[in-house]
PDB file of C-alpha atoms and ligand atoms in Angstrom:
ATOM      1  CA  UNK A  40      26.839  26.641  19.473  1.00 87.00           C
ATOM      2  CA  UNK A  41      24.222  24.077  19.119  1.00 91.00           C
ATOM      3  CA  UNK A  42      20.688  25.184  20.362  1.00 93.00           C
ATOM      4  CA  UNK A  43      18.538  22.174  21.867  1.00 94.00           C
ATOM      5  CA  UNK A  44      15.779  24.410  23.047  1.00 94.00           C
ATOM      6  CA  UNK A  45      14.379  28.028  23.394  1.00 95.00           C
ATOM      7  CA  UNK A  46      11.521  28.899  25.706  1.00 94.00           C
ATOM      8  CA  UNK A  47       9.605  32.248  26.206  1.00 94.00           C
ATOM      9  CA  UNK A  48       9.528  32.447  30.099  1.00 95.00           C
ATOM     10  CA  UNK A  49       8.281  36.247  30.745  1.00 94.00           C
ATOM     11  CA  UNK A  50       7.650  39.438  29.859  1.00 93.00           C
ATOM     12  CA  UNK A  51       8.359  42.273  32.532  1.00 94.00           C
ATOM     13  CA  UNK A  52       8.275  46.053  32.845  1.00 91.00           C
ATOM     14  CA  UNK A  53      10.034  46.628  35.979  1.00 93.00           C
ATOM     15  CA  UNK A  54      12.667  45.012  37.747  1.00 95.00           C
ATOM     16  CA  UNK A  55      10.583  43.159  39.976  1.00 96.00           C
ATOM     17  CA  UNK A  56       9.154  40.957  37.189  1.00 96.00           C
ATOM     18  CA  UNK A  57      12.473  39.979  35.714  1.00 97.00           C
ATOM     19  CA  UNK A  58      12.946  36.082  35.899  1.00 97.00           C
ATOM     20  CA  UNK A  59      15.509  35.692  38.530  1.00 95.00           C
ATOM     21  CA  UNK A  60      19.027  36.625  37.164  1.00 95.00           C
ATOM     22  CA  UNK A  61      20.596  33.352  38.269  1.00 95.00           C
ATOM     23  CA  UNK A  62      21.788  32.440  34.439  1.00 97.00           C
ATOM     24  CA  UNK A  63      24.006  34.668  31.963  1.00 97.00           C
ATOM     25  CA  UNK A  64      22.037  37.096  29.562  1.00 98.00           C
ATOM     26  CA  UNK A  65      22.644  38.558  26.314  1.00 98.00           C
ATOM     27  CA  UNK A  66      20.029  41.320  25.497  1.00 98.00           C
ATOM     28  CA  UNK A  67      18.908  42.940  22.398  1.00 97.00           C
ATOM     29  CA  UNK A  68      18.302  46.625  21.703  1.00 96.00           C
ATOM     30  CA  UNK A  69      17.665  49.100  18.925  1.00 95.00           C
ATOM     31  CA  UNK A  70      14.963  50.995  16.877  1.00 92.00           C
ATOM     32  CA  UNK A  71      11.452  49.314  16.739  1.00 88.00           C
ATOM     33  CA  UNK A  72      11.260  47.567  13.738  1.00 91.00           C
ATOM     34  CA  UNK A  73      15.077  47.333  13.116  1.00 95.00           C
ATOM     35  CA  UNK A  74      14.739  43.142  13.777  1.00 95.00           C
ATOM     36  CA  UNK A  75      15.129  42.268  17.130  1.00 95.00           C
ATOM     37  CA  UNK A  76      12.687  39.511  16.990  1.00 93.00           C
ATOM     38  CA  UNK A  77      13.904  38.160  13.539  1.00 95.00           C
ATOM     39  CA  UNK A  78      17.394  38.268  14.925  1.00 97.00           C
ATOM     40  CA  UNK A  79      16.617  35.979  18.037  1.00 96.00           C
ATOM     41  CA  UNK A  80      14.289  33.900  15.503  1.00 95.00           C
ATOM     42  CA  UNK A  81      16.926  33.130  13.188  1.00 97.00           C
ATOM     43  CA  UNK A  82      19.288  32.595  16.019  1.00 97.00           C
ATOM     44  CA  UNK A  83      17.305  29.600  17.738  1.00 95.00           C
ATOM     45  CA  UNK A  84      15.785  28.212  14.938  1.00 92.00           C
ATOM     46  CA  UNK A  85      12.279  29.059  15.872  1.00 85.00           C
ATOM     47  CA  UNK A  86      10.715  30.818  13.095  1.00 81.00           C
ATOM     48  CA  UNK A  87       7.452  31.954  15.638  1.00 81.00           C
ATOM     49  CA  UNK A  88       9.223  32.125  19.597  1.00 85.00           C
ATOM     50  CA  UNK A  89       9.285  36.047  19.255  1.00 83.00           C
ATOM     51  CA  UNK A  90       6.355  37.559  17.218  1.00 79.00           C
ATOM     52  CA  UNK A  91       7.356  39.811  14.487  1.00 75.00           C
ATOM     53  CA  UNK A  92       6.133  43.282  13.309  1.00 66.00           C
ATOM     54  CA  UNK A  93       3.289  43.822  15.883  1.00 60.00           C
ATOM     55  CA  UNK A  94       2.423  47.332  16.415  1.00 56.00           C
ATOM     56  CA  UNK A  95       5.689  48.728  16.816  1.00 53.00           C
ATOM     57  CA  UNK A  96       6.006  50.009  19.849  1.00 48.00           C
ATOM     58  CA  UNK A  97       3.571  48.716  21.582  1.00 52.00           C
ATOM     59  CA  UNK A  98       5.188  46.087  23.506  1.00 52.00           C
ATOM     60  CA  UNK A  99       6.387  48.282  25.801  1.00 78.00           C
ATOM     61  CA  UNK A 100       8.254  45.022  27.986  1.00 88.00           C
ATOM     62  CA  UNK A 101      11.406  43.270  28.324  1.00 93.00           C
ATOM     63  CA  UNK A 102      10.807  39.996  27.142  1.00 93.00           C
ATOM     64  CA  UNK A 103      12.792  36.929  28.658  1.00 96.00           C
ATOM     65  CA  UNK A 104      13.762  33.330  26.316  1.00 96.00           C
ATOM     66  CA  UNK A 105      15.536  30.712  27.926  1.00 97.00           C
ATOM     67  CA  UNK A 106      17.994  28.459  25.640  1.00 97.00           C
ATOM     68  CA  UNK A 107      18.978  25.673  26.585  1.00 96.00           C
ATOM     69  CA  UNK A 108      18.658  25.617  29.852  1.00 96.00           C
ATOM     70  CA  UNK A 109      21.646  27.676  30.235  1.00 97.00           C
ATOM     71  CA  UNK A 110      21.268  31.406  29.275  1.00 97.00           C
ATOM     72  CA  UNK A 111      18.627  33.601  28.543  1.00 97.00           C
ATOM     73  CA  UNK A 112      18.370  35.950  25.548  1.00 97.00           C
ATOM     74  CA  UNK A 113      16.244  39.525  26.187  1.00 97.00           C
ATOM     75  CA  UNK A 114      14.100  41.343  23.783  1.00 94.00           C
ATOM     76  CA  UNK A 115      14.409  44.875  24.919  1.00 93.00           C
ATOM     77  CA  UNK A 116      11.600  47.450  23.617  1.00 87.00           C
ATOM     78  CA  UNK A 117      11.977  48.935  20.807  1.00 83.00           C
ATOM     79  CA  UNK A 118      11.884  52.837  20.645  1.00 81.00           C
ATOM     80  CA  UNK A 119      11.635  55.201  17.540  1.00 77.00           C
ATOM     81  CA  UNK A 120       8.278  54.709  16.623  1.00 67.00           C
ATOM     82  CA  UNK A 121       6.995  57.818  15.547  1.00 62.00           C
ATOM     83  CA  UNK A 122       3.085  56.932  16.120  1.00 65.00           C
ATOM     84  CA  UNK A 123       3.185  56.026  19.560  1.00 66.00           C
ATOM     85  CA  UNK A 124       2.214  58.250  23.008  1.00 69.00           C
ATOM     86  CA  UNK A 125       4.690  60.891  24.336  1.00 70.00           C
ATOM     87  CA  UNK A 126       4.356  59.041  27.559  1.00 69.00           C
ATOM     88  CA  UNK A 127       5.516  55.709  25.885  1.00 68.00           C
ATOM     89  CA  UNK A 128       7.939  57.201  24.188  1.00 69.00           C
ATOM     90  CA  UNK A 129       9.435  58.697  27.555  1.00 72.00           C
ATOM     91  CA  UNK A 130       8.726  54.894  29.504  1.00 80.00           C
ATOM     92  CA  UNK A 131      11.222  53.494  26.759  1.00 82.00           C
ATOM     93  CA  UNK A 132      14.516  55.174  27.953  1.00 86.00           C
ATOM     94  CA  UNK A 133      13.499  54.893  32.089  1.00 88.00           C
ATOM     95  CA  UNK A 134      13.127  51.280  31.097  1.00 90.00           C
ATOM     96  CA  UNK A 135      16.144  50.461  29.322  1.00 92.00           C
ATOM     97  CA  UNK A 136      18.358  52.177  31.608  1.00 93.00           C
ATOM     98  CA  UNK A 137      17.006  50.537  35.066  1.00 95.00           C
ATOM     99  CA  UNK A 138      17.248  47.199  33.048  1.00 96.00           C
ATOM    100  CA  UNK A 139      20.769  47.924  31.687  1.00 96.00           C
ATOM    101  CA  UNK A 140      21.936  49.060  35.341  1.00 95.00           C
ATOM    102  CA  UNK A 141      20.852  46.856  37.378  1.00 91.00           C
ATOM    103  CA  UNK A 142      21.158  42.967  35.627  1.00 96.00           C
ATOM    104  CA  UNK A 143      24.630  42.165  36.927  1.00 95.00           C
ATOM    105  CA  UNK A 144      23.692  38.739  35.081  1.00 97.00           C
ATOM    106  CA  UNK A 145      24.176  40.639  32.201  1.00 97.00           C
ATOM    107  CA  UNK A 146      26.969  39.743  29.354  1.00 98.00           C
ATOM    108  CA  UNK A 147      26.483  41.671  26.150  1.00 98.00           C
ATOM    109  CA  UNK A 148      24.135  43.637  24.295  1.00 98.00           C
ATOM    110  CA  UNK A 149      23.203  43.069  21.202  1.00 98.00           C
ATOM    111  CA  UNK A 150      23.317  46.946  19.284  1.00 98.00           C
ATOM    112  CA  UNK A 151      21.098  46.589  16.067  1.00 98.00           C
ATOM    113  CA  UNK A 152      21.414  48.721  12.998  1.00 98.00           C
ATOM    114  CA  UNK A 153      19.543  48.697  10.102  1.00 98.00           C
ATOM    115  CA  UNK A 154      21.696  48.686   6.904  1.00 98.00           C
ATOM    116  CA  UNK A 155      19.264  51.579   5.107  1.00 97.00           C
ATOM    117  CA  UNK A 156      19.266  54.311   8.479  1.00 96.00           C
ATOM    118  CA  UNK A 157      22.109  56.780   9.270  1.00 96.00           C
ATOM    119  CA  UNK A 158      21.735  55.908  13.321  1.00 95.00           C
ATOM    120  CA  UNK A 159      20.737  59.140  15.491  1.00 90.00           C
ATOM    121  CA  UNK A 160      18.508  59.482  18.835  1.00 88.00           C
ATOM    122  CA  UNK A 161      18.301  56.678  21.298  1.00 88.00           C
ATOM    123  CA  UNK A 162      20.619  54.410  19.043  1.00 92.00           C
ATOM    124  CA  UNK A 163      23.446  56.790  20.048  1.00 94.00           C
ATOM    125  CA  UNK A 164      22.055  57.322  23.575  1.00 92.00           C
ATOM    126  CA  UNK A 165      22.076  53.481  24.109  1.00 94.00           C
ATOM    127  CA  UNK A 166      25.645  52.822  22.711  1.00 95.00           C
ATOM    128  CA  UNK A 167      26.820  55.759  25.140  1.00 95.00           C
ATOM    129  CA  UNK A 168      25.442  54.371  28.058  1.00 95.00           C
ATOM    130  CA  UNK A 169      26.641  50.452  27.557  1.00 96.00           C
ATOM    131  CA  UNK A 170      30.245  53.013  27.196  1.00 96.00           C
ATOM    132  CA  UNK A 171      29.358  54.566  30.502  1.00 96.00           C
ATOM    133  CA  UNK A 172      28.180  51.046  32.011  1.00 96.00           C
ATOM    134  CA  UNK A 173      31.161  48.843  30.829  1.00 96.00           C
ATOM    135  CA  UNK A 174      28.649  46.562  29.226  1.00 97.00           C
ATOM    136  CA  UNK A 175      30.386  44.546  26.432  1.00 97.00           C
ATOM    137  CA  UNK A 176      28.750  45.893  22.718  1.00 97.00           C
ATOM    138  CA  UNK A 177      27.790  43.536  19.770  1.00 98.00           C
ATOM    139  CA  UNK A 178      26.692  45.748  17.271  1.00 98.00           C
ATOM    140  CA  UNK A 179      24.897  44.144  13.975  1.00 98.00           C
ATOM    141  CA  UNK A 180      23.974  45.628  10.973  1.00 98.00           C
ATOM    142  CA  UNK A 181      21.112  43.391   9.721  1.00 98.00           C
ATOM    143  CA  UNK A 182      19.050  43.343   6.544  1.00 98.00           C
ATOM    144  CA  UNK A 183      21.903  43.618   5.093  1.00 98.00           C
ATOM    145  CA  UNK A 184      19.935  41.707   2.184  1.00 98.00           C
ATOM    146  CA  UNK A 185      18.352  44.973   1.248  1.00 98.00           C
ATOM    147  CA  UNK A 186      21.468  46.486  -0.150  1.00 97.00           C
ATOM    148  CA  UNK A 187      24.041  44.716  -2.333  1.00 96.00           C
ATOM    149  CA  UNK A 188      27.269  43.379  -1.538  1.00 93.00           C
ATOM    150  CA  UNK A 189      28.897  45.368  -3.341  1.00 96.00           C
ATOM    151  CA  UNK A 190      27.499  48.626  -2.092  1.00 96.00           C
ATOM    152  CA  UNK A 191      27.729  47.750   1.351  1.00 95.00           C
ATOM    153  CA  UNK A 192      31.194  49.815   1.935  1.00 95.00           C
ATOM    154  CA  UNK A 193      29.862  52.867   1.043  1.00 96.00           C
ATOM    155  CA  UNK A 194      26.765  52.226   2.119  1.00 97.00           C
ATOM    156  CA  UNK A 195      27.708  51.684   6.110  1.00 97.00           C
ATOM    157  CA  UNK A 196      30.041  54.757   6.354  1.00 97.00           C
ATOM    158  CA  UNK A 197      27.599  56.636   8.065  1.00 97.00           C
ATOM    159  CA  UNK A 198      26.856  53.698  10.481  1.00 98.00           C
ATOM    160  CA  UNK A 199      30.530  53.972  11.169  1.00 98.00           C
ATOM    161  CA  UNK A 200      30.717  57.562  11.325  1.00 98.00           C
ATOM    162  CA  UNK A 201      27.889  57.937  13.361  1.00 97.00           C
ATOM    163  CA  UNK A 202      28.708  55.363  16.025  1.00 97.00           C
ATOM    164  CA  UNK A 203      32.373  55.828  16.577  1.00 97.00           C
ATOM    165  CA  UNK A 204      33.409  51.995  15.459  1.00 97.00           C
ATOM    166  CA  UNK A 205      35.228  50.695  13.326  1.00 97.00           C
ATOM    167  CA  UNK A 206      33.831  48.117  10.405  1.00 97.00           C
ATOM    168  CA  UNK A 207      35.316  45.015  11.948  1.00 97.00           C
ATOM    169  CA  UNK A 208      33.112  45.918  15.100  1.00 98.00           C
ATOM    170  CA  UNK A 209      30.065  45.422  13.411  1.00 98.00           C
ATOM    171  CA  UNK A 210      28.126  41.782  12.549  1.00 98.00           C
ATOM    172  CA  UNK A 211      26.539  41.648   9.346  1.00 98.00           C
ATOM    173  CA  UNK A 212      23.080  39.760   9.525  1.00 98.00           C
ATOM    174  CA  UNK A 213      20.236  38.698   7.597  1.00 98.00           C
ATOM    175  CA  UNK A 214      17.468  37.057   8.826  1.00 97.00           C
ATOM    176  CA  UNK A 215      16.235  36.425   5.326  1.00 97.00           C
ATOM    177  CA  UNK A 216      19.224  34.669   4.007  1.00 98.00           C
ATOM    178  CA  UNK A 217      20.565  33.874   7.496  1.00 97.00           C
ATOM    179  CA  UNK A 218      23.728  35.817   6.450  1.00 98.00           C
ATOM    180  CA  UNK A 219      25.875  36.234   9.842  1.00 98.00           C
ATOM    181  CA  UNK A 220      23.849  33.920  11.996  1.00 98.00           C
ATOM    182  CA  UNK A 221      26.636  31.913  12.961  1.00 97.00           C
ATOM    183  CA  UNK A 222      29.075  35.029  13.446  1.00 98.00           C
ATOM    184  CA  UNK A 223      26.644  36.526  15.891  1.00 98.00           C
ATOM    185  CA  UNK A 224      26.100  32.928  18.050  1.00 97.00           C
ATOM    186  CA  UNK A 225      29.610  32.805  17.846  1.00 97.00           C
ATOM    187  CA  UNK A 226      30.048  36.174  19.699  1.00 98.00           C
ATOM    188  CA  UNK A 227      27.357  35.483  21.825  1.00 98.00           C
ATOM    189  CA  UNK A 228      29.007  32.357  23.001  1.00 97.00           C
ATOM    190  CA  UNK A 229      32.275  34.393  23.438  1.00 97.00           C
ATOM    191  CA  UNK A 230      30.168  36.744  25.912  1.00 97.00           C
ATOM    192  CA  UNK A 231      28.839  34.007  27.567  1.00 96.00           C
ATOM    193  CA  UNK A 232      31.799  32.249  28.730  1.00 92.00           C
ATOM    194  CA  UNK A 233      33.290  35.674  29.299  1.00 83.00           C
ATOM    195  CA  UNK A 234      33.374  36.023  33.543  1.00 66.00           C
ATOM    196  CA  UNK A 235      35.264  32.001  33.572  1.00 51.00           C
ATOM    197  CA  UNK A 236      37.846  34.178  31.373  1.00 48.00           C
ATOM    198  CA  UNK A 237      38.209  37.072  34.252  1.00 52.00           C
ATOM    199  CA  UNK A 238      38.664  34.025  36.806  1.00 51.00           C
ATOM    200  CA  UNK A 239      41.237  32.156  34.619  1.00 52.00           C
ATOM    201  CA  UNK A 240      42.826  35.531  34.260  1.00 54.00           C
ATOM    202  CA  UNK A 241      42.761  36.326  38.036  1.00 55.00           C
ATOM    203  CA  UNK A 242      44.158  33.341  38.425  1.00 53.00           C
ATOM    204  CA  UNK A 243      47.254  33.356  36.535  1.00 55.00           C
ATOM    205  CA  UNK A 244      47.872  36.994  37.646  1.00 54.00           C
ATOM    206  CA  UNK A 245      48.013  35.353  41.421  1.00 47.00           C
ATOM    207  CA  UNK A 246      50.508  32.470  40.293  1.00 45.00           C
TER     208      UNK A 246
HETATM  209  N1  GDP B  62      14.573  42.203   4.420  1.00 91.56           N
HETATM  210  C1  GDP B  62      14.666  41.950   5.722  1.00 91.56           C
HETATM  211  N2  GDP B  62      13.611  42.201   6.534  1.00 91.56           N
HETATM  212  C2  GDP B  62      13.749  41.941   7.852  1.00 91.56           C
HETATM  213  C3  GDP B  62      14.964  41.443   8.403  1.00 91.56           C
HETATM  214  N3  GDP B  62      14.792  41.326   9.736  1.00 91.56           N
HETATM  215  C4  GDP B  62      13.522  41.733  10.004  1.00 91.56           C
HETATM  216  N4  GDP B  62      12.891  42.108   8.869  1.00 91.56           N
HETATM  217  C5  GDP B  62      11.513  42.603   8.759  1.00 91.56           C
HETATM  218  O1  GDP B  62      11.402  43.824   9.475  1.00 91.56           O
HETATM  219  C6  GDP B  62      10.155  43.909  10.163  1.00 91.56           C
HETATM  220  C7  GDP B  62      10.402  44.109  11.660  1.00 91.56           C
HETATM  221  O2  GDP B  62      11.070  42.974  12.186  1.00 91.56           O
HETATM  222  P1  GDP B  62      11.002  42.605  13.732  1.00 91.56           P
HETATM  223  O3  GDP B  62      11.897  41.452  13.936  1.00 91.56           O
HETATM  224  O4  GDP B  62       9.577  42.481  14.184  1.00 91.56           O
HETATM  225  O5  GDP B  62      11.643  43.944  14.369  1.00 91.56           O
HETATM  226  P2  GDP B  62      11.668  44.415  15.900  1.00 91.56           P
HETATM  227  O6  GDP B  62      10.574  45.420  16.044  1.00 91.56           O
HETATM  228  O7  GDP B  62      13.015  45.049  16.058  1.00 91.56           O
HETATM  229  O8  GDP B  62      11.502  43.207  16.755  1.00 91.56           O
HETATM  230  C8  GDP B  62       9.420  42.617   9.848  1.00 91.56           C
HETATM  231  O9  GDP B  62       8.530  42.864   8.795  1.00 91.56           O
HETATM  232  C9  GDP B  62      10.528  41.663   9.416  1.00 91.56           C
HETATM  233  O10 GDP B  62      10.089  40.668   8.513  1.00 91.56           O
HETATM  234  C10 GDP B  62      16.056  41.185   7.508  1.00 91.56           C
HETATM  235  O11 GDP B  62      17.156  40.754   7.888  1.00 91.56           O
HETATM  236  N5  GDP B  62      15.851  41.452   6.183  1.00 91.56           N
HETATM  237 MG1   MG B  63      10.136  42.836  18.203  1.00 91.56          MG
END
């Protein structure tokens, strides 16, 4: 996939602020701090469209970036963070869910691991409800640069064993040495083009 532009457009809380959902969306979800940002970044080639490390958990949004003109990609919130509010903490999941249930525009969601952390919490929360939801997965492991190649086997097992999946679910990403960047636009493109694949289907089931 070639990308000719990237634009932030908006950041909203509630449903009422999302942009309107008249464009496929591929959102992005995991810890704070895992690399959300860097991810999206690295993806569109624009080393400063999503700000990196701010106070984690403080942006406490849904943040909306158009690419070219076609789709849009969503920053989720993080959650995790140990230092923030109990009521912030609480806003995360309420947030998350009401986004994840009601954005029929939505294609896939990005799942993002970090290589170092067994996942536990939310992380397992959120993969059971895009289960419950029948929202297509993508999970990633990223900085993947922290940890050698040749320990990454062993060290993913309890990724895998925590999560349920299998090794060839998982991208492996880098948004240092841009490891898995094309893997993961590649898969994004996939979900993108996914509902013209129902109709083609539907439409050879009717011949
Ligand atoms: N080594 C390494 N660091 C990363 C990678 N991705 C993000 N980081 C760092 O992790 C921190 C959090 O990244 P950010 O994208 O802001 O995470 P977010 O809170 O999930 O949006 C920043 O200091 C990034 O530079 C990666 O692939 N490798
Ligand atoms: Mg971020």
């Amino acid at each position: 996939m070639q990308i000719k532009s990237a634009e932030f457009i908006k950041g909203a809380a509630k449903p009422v602020g999302y942009p309107p959902g008249d464009q496929p969306e591929i959102a992005f979800a995991g810890r704070s701090n895992v690399g959300k940002s860097s991810l999206i970044n690295v993806l569109v080639n624009r080393r400063g469209l999503v700000r990196t490390s701010s106070t984690p958990g403080r942006t406490q949004m849904l943040n909306f970036f158009e690419v070219n003109q076609e789709f849009m990609l969503v920053d989720l919130p993080g959650f995790g963070f140990a230092k923030v509010p109990v009521a912030v903490k609480n806003a995360w999941g309420a947030m998350a869910r009401t986004y994840l249930e009601n954005r029929s525009n939505l294609k896939a969601v990005i799942l993002l691991f970090d290589i170092r952390r067994v996942p536990r919490g939310e992380e397992l929360q959120l993969l059971d409800w895009l289960e419950e939801l029948n929202i297509p997965t993508i999970p990633v492991i990223t900085k993947v640069d922290k940890i050698s190649k040749n320990r990454r086997s062993a060290q993913i097992r309890p990724i895998l064993e925590a999560t349920g999946l299998p090794q060839d679910a998982f991208s492996f990403f880098s948004a240092h040495t841009r490891e898995g960047r094309e893997d993961v636009l590649q898969r994004i493109e996939m979900a993108l083009s996914s509902e013209d694949q129902e109709i083609e289907e539907a439409g050879h089931d009717a011949e």
